[in-house]
mmCIF file of C-alpha atoms in Angstrom:
data_model
loop_
_atom_site.group_PDB
_atom_site.id
_atom_site.type_symbol
_atom_site.label_atom_id
_atom_site.label_comp_id
_atom_site.label_asym_id
_atom_site.label_seq_id
_atom_site.Cartn_x
_atom_site.Cartn_y
_atom_site.Cartn_z
ATOM 1 C CA UNK A 22 21.015 144.387 128.846
ATOM 2 C CA UNK A 23 20.485 145.058 125.275
ATOM 3 C CA UNK A 24 22.212 147.380 122.597
ATOM 4 C CA UNK A 25 20.359 149.817 121.342
ATOM 5 C CA UNK A 26 19.156 149.054 117.657
ATOM 6 C CA UNK A 27 21.197 151.879 115.756
ATOM 7 C CA UNK A 28 24.455 150.422 117.787
ATOM 8 C CA UNK A 29 23.207 146.928 116.488
ATOM 9 C CA UNK A 30 22.655 148.562 112.570
ATOM 10 C CA UNK A 31 25.835 150.037 112.832
ATOM 11 C CA UNK A 32 27.807 146.909 114.259
ATOM 12 C CA UNK A 33 26.242 144.786 111.553
ATOM 13 C CA UNK A 34 27.503 147.215 108.700
ATOM 14 C CA UNK A 35 30.933 147.185 110.252
ATOM 15 C CA UNK A 36 31.197 143.372 110.499
ATOM 16 C CA UNK A 37 29.569 143.018 106.558
ATOM 17 C CA UNK A 38 32.457 145.765 105.751
ATOM 18 C CA UNK A 39 35.092 143.733 106.722
ATOM 19 C CA UNK A 40 33.599 140.009 106.182
ATOM 20 C CA UNK A 41 36.133 139.149 103.454
ATOM 21 C CA UNK A 42 38.744 139.640 105.680
ATOM 22 C CA UNK A 43 37.046 137.332 108.465
ATOM 23 C CA UNK A 44 37.772 134.150 107.477
ATOM 24 C CA UNK A 45 40.405 132.820 110.031
ATOM 25 C CA UNK A 46 39.820 135.663 113.200
ATOM 26 C CA UNK A 47 42.620 135.265 116.016
ATOM 27 C CA UNK A 48 40.338 134.739 119.002
ATOM 28 C CA UNK A 49 41.807 134.981 122.633
ATOM 29 C CA UNK A 50 39.839 134.485 125.751
ATOM 30 C CA UNK A 51 40.946 135.775 129.280
ATOM 31 C CA UNK A 52 38.760 136.295 132.639
ATOM 32 C CA UNK A 53 39.642 137.544 135.999
ATOM 33 C CA UNK A 54 37.632 136.810 139.232
ATOM 34 C CA UNK A 55 38.095 137.631 143.449
ATOM 35 C CA UNK A 56 36.597 135.851 145.871
ATOM 36 C CA UNK A 57 35.966 138.397 148.646
ATOM 37 C CA UNK A 58 34.510 138.241 152.333
ATOM 38 C CA UNK A 59 34.103 141.082 154.551
ATOM 39 C CA UNK A 60 32.665 141.881 158.208
ATOM 40 C CA UNK A 61 31.973 144.552 160.241
ATOM 41 C CA UNK A 62 32.041 145.741 163.963
ATOM 42 C CA UNK A 63 28.206 146.444 164.002
ATOM 43 C CA UNK A 64 24.670 144.644 163.347
ATOM 44 C CA UNK A 65 23.130 147.933 162.956
ATOM 45 C CA UNK A 66 24.399 148.910 159.398
ATOM 46 C CA UNK A 67 25.344 146.842 156.401
ATOM 47 C CA UNK A 68 28.522 147.847 154.332
ATOM 48 C CA UNK A 69 28.415 148.118 150.460
ATOM 49 C CA UNK A 70 31.280 148.871 147.967
ATOM 50 C CA UNK A 71 28.969 150.809 146.259
ATOM 51 C CA UNK A 72 24.734 151.764 146.065
ATOM 52 C CA UNK A 73 24.052 149.376 143.468
ATOM 53 C CA UNK A 74 24.115 146.737 145.904
ATOM 54 C CA UNK A 75 20.814 146.040 147.757
ATOM 55 C CA UNK A 76 22.645 144.454 151.197
ATOM 56 C CA UNK A 77 26.030 143.854 152.559
ATOM 57 C CA UNK A 78 28.137 142.550 155.331
ATOM 58 C CA UNK A 79 27.644 143.066 159.155
ATOM 59 C CA UNK A 80 29.364 141.731 162.368
ATOM 60 C CA UNK A 81 27.024 138.675 162.762
ATOM 61 C CA UNK A 82 26.365 138.295 158.469
ATOM 62 C CA UNK A 83 29.651 138.611 157.233
ATOM 63 C CA UNK A 84 29.403 138.455 153.518
ATOM 64 C CA UNK A 85 30.498 137.271 150.440
ATOM 65 C CA UNK A 86 28.952 139.215 148.026
ATOM 66 C CA UNK A 87 30.227 142.412 148.406
ATOM 67 C CA UNK A 88 33.326 142.044 146.452
ATOM 68 C CA UNK A 89 33.416 138.967 144.583
ATOM 69 C CA UNK A 90 32.980 139.106 141.039
ATOM 70 C CA UNK A 91 33.718 136.370 137.895
ATOM 71 C CA UNK A 92 34.282 137.910 134.419
ATOM 72 C CA UNK A 93 35.329 136.609 130.984
ATOM 73 C CA UNK A 94 36.815 138.464 128.121
ATOM 74 C CA UNK A 95 36.795 137.702 124.470
ATOM 75 C CA UNK A 96 39.485 139.660 122.475
ATOM 76 C CA UNK A 97 38.893 139.026 118.440
ATOM 77 C CA UNK A 98 41.374 140.403 115.913
ATOM 78 C CA UNK A 99 39.893 140.088 112.684
ATOM 79 C CA UNK A 100 42.569 141.766 110.446
ATOM 80 C CA UNK A 101 45.086 144.542 110.610
ATOM 81 C CA UNK A 102 42.113 147.166 110.894
ATOM 82 C CA UNK A 103 39.093 145.148 112.677
ATOM 83 C CA UNK A 104 39.098 143.427 116.161
ATOM 84 C CA UNK A 105 35.996 143.285 118.675
ATOM 85 C CA UNK A 106 35.881 143.103 122.629
ATOM 86 C CA UNK A 107 33.504 141.517 124.700
ATOM 87 C CA UNK A 108 33.490 141.081 128.241
ATOM 88 C CA UNK A 109 30.540 140.107 130.697
ATOM 89 C CA UNK A 110 30.743 139.240 134.550
ATOM 90 C CA UNK A 111 28.938 138.483 137.670
ATOM 91 C CA UNK A 112 28.447 140.704 140.414
ATOM 92 C CA UNK A 113 26.313 141.896 143.124
ATOM 93 C CA UNK A 114 24.254 144.596 141.459
ATOM 94 C CA UNK A 115 20.908 145.967 140.600
ATOM 95 C CA UNK A 116 19.160 143.751 143.350
ATOM 96 C CA UNK A 117 20.632 140.233 142.063
ATOM 97 C CA UNK A 118 23.803 138.445 140.838
ATOM 98 C CA UNK A 119 22.683 138.157 137.193
ATOM 99 C CA UNK A 120 25.685 138.469 134.127
ATOM 100 C CA UNK A 121 26.298 141.885 133.217
ATOM 101 C CA UNK A 122 27.626 142.275 129.837
ATOM 102 C CA UNK A 123 30.176 145.565 129.844
ATOM 103 C CA UNK A 124 31.881 145.476 127.149
ATOM 104 C CA UNK A 125 30.306 144.497 123.269
ATOM 105 C CA UNK A 126 32.426 146.879 120.452
ATOM 106 C CA UNK A 127 34.069 146.543 117.311
ATOM 107 C CA UNK A 128 36.572 148.634 116.862
ATOM 108 C CA UNK A 129 38.403 149.428 113.645
ATOM 109 C CA UNK A 130 42.390 150.936 113.669
ATOM 110 C CA UNK A 131 41.571 154.294 111.106
ATOM 111 C CA UNK A 132 44.852 155.282 111.246
ATOM 112 C CA UNK A 133 48.338 154.984 112.698
ATOM 113 C CA UNK A 134 47.643 155.828 116.866
ATOM 114 C CA UNK A 135 43.715 156.182 116.365
ATOM 115 C CA UNK A 136 41.268 154.122 116.476
ATOM 116 C CA UNK A 137 37.231 154.137 116.404
ATOM 117 C CA UNK A 138 34.594 151.916 118.812
ATOM 118 C CA UNK A 139 31.432 151.362 118.003
ATOM 119 C CA UNK A 140 29.215 149.251 120.701
ATOM 120 C CA UNK A 141 28.545 149.182 124.378
ATOM 121 C CA UNK A 142 31.505 149.958 126.506
ATOM 122 C CA UNK A 143 32.944 151.434 130.140
ATOM 123 C CA UNK A 144 32.082 154.556 130.671
ATOM 124 C CA UNK A 145 35.610 156.304 131.259
ATOM 125 C CA UNK A 146 35.010 158.761 134.469
ATOM 126 C CA UNK A 147 38.015 157.585 136.711
ATOM 127 C CA UNK A 148 41.635 156.674 136.791
ATOM 128 C CA UNK A 149 41.048 153.274 136.832
ATOM 129 C CA UNK A 150 37.916 153.052 135.157
ATOM 130 C CA UNK A 151 39.027 150.485 132.740
ATOM 131 C CA UNK A 152 40.161 147.886 134.604
ATOM 132 C CA UNK A 153 37.777 149.498 137.272
ATOM 133 C CA UNK A 154 36.015 145.205 137.987
ATOM 134 C CA UNK A 155 39.482 143.622 137.507
ATOM 135 C CA UNK A 156 41.178 143.582 141.288
ATOM 136 C CA UNK A 157 44.349 141.630 140.431
ATOM 137 C CA UNK A 158 44.875 144.827 138.455
ATOM 138 C CA UNK A 159 44.893 147.058 141.618
ATOM 139 C CA UNK A 160 46.956 147.577 144.489
ATOM 140 C CA UNK A 161 43.737 147.556 146.778
ATOM 141 C CA UNK A 162 41.805 145.061 147.777
ATOM 142 C CA UNK A 163 38.870 147.975 146.923
ATOM 143 C CA UNK A 164 38.666 150.947 145.124
ATOM 144 C CA UNK A 165 37.808 153.633 147.538
ATOM 145 C CA UNK A 166 33.647 153.921 147.234
ATOM 146 C CA UNK A 167 34.019 157.393 148.477
ATOM 147 C CA UNK A 168 34.783 157.960 144.907
ATOM 148 C CA UNK A 169 34.412 155.167 142.475
ATOM 149 C CA UNK A 170 30.971 154.832 144.744
ATOM 150 C CA UNK A 171 29.282 157.619 143.435
ATOM 151 C CA UNK A 172 28.905 157.301 139.383
ATOM 152 C CA UNK A 173 27.439 154.166 138.678
ATOM 153 C CA UNK A 174 26.497 153.939 135.080
ATOM 154 C CA UNK A 175 29.647 151.897 134.681
ATOM 155 C CA UNK A 176 28.798 151.242 130.724
ATOM 156 C CA UNK A 177 27.010 153.011 127.931
ATOM 157 C CA UNK A 178 25.907 152.048 124.053
ATOM 158 C CA UNK A 179 27.523 154.265 121.701
ATOM 159 C CA UNK A 180 30.925 155.683 119.722
ATOM 160 C CA UNK A 181 33.750 156.223 121.548
ATOM 161 C CA UNK A 182 37.398 157.736 120.146
ATOM 162 C CA UNK A 183 41.153 156.618 121.426
ATOM 163 C CA UNK A 184 44.048 158.868 120.308
ATOM 164 C CA UNK A 185 47.369 157.808 121.065
ATOM 165 C CA UNK A 186 50.629 159.905 120.017
ATOM 166 C CA UNK A 187 54.000 161.567 121.552
ATOM 167 C CA UNK A 188 54.682 165.074 121.877
ATOM 168 C CA UNK A 189 58.495 165.098 123.512
ATOM 169 C CA UNK A 190 59.156 163.211 126.400
ATOM 170 C CA UNK A 191 55.072 163.300 126.992
ATOM 171 C CA UNK A 192 53.086 159.800 125.987
ATOM 172 C CA UNK A 193 49.491 161.623 125.468
ATOM 173 C CA UNK A 194 46.234 159.643 125.212
ATOM 174 C CA UNK A 195 42.539 161.573 124.453
ATOM 175 C CA UNK A 196 39.221 159.600 124.526
ATOM 176 C CA UNK A 197 35.786 160.956 122.864
ATOM 177 C CA UNK A 198 32.522 159.215 123.995
ATOM 178 C CA UNK A 199 29.048 159.670 123.100
ATOM 179 C CA UNK A 200 26.010 157.364 123.067
ATOM 180 C CA UNK A 201 23.110 156.311 125.874
ATOM 181 C CA UNK A 202 23.943 155.277 129.200
ATOM 182 C CA UNK A 203 22.705 151.915 130.523
ATOM 183 C CA UNK A 204 20.454 152.044 133.787
ATOM 184 C CA UNK A 205 20.748 151.392 137.116
ATOM 185 C CA UNK A 206 19.466 150.858 140.153
ATOM 186 C CA UNK A 207 20.429 152.480 143.861
ATOM 187 C CA UNK A 208 19.194 151.292 147.215
ATOM 188 C CA UNK A 209 18.774 152.690 150.825
ATOM 189 C CA UNK A 210 17.910 151.285 153.949
ATOM 190 C CA UNK A 211 16.023 153.160 156.960
ATOM 191 C CA UNK A 212 15.182 151.058 159.623
ATOM 192 C CA UNK A 213 12.459 148.641 157.954
ATOM 193 C CA UNK A 214 11.885 151.055 155.374
ATOM 194 C CA UNK A 215 13.672 149.567 152.375
ATOM 195 C CA UNK A 216 13.810 151.941 149.062
ATOM 196 C CA UNK A 217 14.735 151.757 145.342
ATOM 197 C CA UNK A 218 15.626 154.056 143.160
ATOM 198 C CA UNK A 219 16.542 154.334 139.298
ATOM 199 C CA UNK A 220 18.756 156.606 137.151
ATOM 200 C CA UNK A 221 18.304 156.819 133.298
ATOM 201 C CA UNK A 222 19.170 159.772 130.970
ATOM 202 C CA UNK A 223 18.742 160.659 127.356
ATOM 203 C CA UNK A 224 22.628 160.734 126.440
ATOM 204 C CA UNK A 225 26.012 160.444 127.719
ATOM 205 C CA UNK A 226 28.979 162.256 126.436
ATOM 206 C CA UNK A 227 32.658 161.657 127.973
ATOM 207 C CA UNK A 228 36.228 163.844 127.532
ATOM 208 C CA UNK A 229 39.839 162.605 128.667
ATOM 209 C CA UNK A 230 43.193 163.510 128.803
ATOM 210 C CA UNK A 231 45.975 161.597 130.105
ATOM 211 C CA UNK A 232 49.323 162.391 130.166
ATOM 212 C CA UNK A 233 52.492 160.007 130.735
ATOM 213 C CA UNK A 234 56.051 160.969 130.859
ATOM 214 C CA UNK A 235 58.316 158.614 132.663
ATOM 215 C CA UNK A 236 57.210 157.700 136.407
ATOM 216 C CA UNK A 237 54.723 160.129 136.655
ATOM 217 C CA UNK A 238 50.787 160.102 134.862
ATOM 218 C CA UNK A 239 48.492 162.566 134.814
ATOM 219 C CA UNK A 240 44.745 162.877 133.581
ATOM 220 C CA UNK A 241 41.626 165.052 133.389
ATOM 221 C CA UNK A 242 37.737 163.824 132.476
ATOM 222 C CA UNK A 243 34.605 165.181 131.939
ATOM 223 C CA UNK A 244 31.180 163.038 131.897
ATOM 224 C CA UNK A 245 28.204 164.629 131.394
ATOM 225 C CA UNK A 246 24.672 162.991 131.343
ATOM 226 C CA UNK A 247 21.809 165.109 129.681
ATOM 227 C CA UNK A 248 18.368 165.007 130.961
ATOM 228 C CA UNK A 249 19.763 162.339 133.904
ATOM 229 C CA UNK A 250 16.072 161.624 136.236
ATOM 230 C CA UNK A 251 16.195 159.805 138.985
ATOM 231 C CA UNK A 252 13.016 158.153 139.958
ATOM 232 C CA UNK A 253 11.739 156.033 143.026
ATOM 233 C CA UNK A 254 7.840 154.171 142.676
ATOM 234 C CA UNK A 255 7.189 155.840 139.669
ATOM 235 C CA UNK A 256 7.905 159.615 140.813
ATOM 236 C CA UNK A 257 10.255 161.570 139.559
ATOM 237 C CA UNK A 258 12.431 162.913 142.765
ATOM 238 C CA UNK A 259 14.974 164.912 140.582
ATOM 239 C CA UNK A 260 15.434 165.986 136.966
ATOM 240 C CA UNK A 261 18.579 167.861 135.499
ATOM 241 C CA UNK A 262 21.675 167.727 133.779
ATOM 242 C CA UNK A 263 24.178 165.463 135.760
ATOM 243 C CA UNK A 264 28.143 166.347 135.114
ATOM 244 C CA UNK A 265 31.360 164.933 136.508
ATOM 245 C CA UNK A 266 34.809 166.311 136.577
ATOM 246 C CA UNK A 267 37.999 164.092 137.422
ATOM 247 C CA UNK A 268 41.633 165.419 137.815
ATOM 248 C CA UNK A 269 44.309 162.657 138.802
ATOM 249 C CA UNK A 270 47.762 161.715 139.402
ATOM 250 C CA UNK A 271 49.835 158.280 139.836
ATOM 251 C CA UNK A 272 53.341 158.005 140.205
ATOM 252 C CA UNK A 273 55.081 154.974 139.892
ATOM 253 C CA UNK A 274 58.804 154.077 139.964
ATOM 254 C CA UNK A 275 58.253 150.427 140.361
ATOM 255 C CA UNK A 276 58.652 149.651 144.638
ATOM 256 C CA UNK A 277 56.905 153.170 145.135
ATOM 257 C CA UNK A 278 52.980 153.526 144.233
ATOM 258 C CA UNK A 279 51.318 156.669 145.202
ATOM 259 C CA UNK A 280 47.763 158.254 143.764
ATOM 260 C CA UNK A 281 45.688 160.691 144.041
ATOM 261 C CA UNK A 282 42.413 161.411 142.523
ATOM 262 C CA UNK A 283 39.420 163.625 142.715
ATOM 263 C CA UNK A 284 35.790 164.206 141.636
ATOM 264 C CA UNK A 285 33.310 167.154 141.188
ATOM 265 C CA UNK A 286 29.647 166.519 140.437
ATOM 266 C CA UNK A 287 27.463 169.639 139.762
ATOM 267 C CA UNK A 288 24.012 169.093 139.569
ATOM 268 C CA UNK A 289 22.384 171.613 136.553
ATOM 269 C CA UNK A 290 18.648 171.821 136.901
ATOM 270 C CA UNK A 291 16.003 174.497 136.735
ATOM 271 C CA UNK A 292 14.649 176.265 140.073
ATOM 272 C CA UNK A 293 15.031 174.891 143.388
ATOM 273 C CA UNK A 294 16.019 171.428 142.079
ATOM 274 C CA UNK A 295 19.628 173.058 140.674
ATOM 275 C CA UNK A 296 22.607 171.862 142.841
ATOM 276 C CA UNK A 297 20.960 169.143 144.531
ATOM 277 C CA UNK A 298 22.967 166.675 143.914
ATOM 278 C CA UNK A 299 26.438 168.695 143.996
ATOM 279 C CA UNK A 300 29.488 166.707 145.750
ATOM 280 C CA UNK A 301 33.090 166.340 145.803
ATOM 281 C CA UNK A 302 35.046 163.582 146.693
ATOM 282 C CA UNK A 303 38.775 162.868 146.749
ATOM 283 C CA UNK A 304 41.405 160.174 147.711
ATOM 284 C CA UNK A 305 45.175 159.905 148.542
ATOM 285 C CA UNK A 306 47.769 156.202 148.281
ATOM 286 C CA UNK A 307 50.244 155.020 149.086
ATOM 287 C CA UNK A 308 51.995 151.684 148.926
ATOM 288 C CA UNK A 309 55.783 150.189 148.692
ATOM 289 C CA UNK A 310 56.624 147.331 146.941
ATOM 290 C CA UNK A 311 58.905 144.554 149.252
ATOM 291 C CA UNK A 312 58.968 141.589 146.813
ATOM 292 C CA UNK A 313 55.907 139.660 146.580
ATOM 293 C CA UNK A 314 54.484 142.074 149.053
ATOM 294 C CA UNK A 315 52.729 145.281 149.521
ATOM 295 C CA UNK A 316 51.786 147.410 152.084
ATOM 296 C CA UNK A 317 49.925 150.545 151.603
ATOM 297 C CA UNK A 318 47.292 153.071 152.855
ATOM 298 C CA UNK A 319 44.617 154.880 151.813
ATOM 299 C CA UNK A 320 42.385 158.039 153.065
ATOM 300 C CA UNK A 321 38.978 159.055 151.052
ATOM 301 C CA UNK A 322 36.184 161.419 151.753
ATOM 302 C CA UNK A 323 33.039 161.967 150.008
ATOM 303 C CA UNK A 324 30.957 165.272 151.201
ATOM 304 C CA UNK A 325 28.256 166.185 149.878
ATOM 305 C CA UNK A 326 27.256 169.947 148.749
ATOM 306 C CA UNK A 327 23.545 169.627 147.618
ATOM 307 C CA UNK A 328 20.165 169.240 149.735
ATOM 308 C CA UNK A 329 19.537 166.242 147.158
ATOM 309 C CA UNK A 330 21.295 163.867 149.815
ATOM 310 C CA UNK A 331 19.298 164.756 152.861
ATOM 311 C CA UNK A 332 16.466 162.773 151.004
ATOM 312 C CA UNK A 333 15.439 160.600 153.242
ATOM 313 C CA UNK A 334 18.193 160.472 155.702
ATOM 314 C CA UNK A 335 16.684 162.578 158.383
ATOM 315 C CA UNK A 336 17.788 165.918 157.834
ATOM 316 C CA UNK A 337 22.276 165.851 157.726
ATOM 317 C CA UNK A 338 24.903 166.168 155.050
ATOM 318 C CA UNK A 339 28.031 164.680 156.735
ATOM 319 C CA UNK A 340 31.312 164.143 155.278
ATOM 320 C CA UNK A 341 31.815 160.748 155.061
ATOM 321 C CA UNK A 342 35.685 159.377 155.905
ATOM 322 C CA UNK A 343 37.448 156.322 154.997
ATOM 323 C CA UNK A 344 40.745 155.361 156.851
ATOM 324 C CA UNK A 345 42.318 152.290 155.287
ATOM 325 C CA UNK A 346 45.798 150.044 155.668
ATOM 326 C CA UNK A 347 46.189 147.079 153.813
ATOM 327 C CA UNK A 348 48.608 144.175 152.047
ATOM 328 C CA UNK A 349 48.602 142.518 148.777
ATOM 329 C CA UNK A 350 50.520 139.441 148.663
ATOM 330 C CA UNK A 351 51.179 138.130 145.502
ATOM 331 C CA UNK A 352 51.516 134.470 146.616
ATOM 332 C CA UNK A 353 51.650 132.566 142.786
ATOM 333 C CA UNK A 354 51.589 133.859 139.293
ATOM 334 C CA UNK A 355 48.236 135.612 138.810
ATOM 335 C CA UNK A 356 47.185 134.835 142.247
ATOM 336 C CA UNK A 357 47.214 137.967 144.463
ATOM 337 C CA UNK A 358 45.718 137.336 147.920
ATOM 338 C CA UNK A 359 44.735 140.670 150.103
ATOM 339 C CA UNK A 360 43.573 141.796 153.373
ATOM 340 C CA UNK A 361 42.379 145.460 154.291
ATOM 341 C CA UNK A 362 41.141 147.327 157.556
ATOM 342 C CA UNK A 363 39.128 150.442 157.528
ATOM 343 C CA UNK A 364 37.353 152.560 159.605
ATOM 344 C CA UNK A 365 34.483 155.018 158.238
ATOM 345 C CA UNK A 366 33.200 157.716 160.182
ATOM 346 C CA UNK A 367 30.509 159.828 158.776
ATOM 347 C CA UNK A 368 27.039 160.873 160.222
ATOM 348 C CA UNK A 369 23.510 160.897 158.644
ATOM 349 C CA UNK A 370 24.483 161.603 154.938
ATOM 350 C CA UNK A 371 26.402 158.082 154.923
ATOM 351 C CA UNK A 372 24.202 156.928 151.967
ATOM 352 C CA UNK A 373 26.973 154.282 151.402
ATOM 353 C CA UNK A 374 25.547 152.084 154.351
ATOM 354 C CA UNK A 375 22.621 150.639 153.769
ATOM 355 C CA UNK A 376 20.932 151.773 156.863
ATOM 356 C CA UNK A 377 22.657 155.267 157.727
ATOM 357 C CA UNK A 378 20.372 156.190 160.876
ATOM 358 C CA UNK A 379 23.205 153.803 162.371
ATOM 359 C CA UNK A 380 25.826 156.852 162.231
ATOM 360 C CA UNK A 381 23.942 159.027 164.302
ATOM 361 C CA UNK A 382 24.649 156.400 167.103
ATOM 362 C CA UNK A 383 28.056 154.838 166.591
ATOM 363 C CA UNK A 384 29.631 158.000 163.688
ATOM 364 C CA UNK A 385 32.667 155.340 163.156
ATOM 365 C CA UNK A 386 32.444 151.723 161.578
ATOM 366 C CA UNK A 387 35.386 149.278 161.506
ATOM 367 C CA UNK A 388 35.421 146.839 158.414
ATOM 368 C CA UNK A 389 37.285 143.757 158.016
ATOM 369 C CA UNK A 390 38.046 142.163 154.551
ATOM 370 C CA UNK A 391 40.230 139.594 152.923
ATOM 371 C CA UNK A 392 40.273 138.732 149.112
ATOM 372 C CA UNK A 393 41.755 136.700 146.717
ATOM 373 C CA UNK A 394 42.253 138.263 143.142
ATOM 374 C CA UNK A 395 43.269 136.108 139.980
ATOM 375 C CA UNK A 396 43.206 136.202 136.458
ATOM 376 C CA UNK A 397 43.503 132.910 134.045
#
């Protein structure tokens, strides 16, 4: 993936403007990774963690690629005003496991509590967007795919402002973003047929508000993709404005952790395509820390609302539901071992299984996962 020409010019200008203070920058390198194994109770469908994965796990063919990833991050501080962040990682998506550049931006701290970033950044669609790839920073083995698997554009090229301030007992953060979304691919398989689709848009805009008070954190978000197109084999299947609304809340007192997040997708188009990709999704999760051990449970749902989910799925729009139980064990500093068991129920509309026809005969699938998360 390449940065757009306009962003490269802007980044060059910022670099030149601060060049006199960059003689001795402070550079810090860190990394993260997950080594994960997934299997299920069926050979008739492949379990995937998102639609950008072209294959997944089955009963007889357990898989190391669904959750495994490796990433590196470089944080550079040039002076009191300018800094830069670069992050790349390797995982299975878009048909291969080649490295992806998720972050590459310059940041200017323009005033107390306010910074402006230019370059490539993560799209802040969800509660955990900033570290959705860092398994060690999360209590569960994987974020619920019913929610986090729905919006596939993880990064964008553009500009972002972040303002943090306090009001009474509240810590408040306002994040505004605008730019061009990086493209992505989706994969579907029905029987012996395998299809690939591409999704692109003219521009992306996002606004997010976070409130934190004591053990409570709340978040509201909105992401707009203008003139989004979903294309397969050179033909445009859907074209419109793709809007995501999100609301989340978290309670964490150091022992008890509870979270909930709800998202709404609205496909705004003219004519018969209006609303064709509308959907809703949510999750509820809770866990309790007993020293280094944290058992948890998560329930999540994805409900298609529009007729667009029927394409290639033989005509049903079924809600997908997942009940997961698991545990995190911090076996050593910077290492966490996790195990998770899930029961996935749905119907023909279950797009997260690589072959959703399986759901006609077996509406329930058990998924078993083991992962080692680490940071360095």
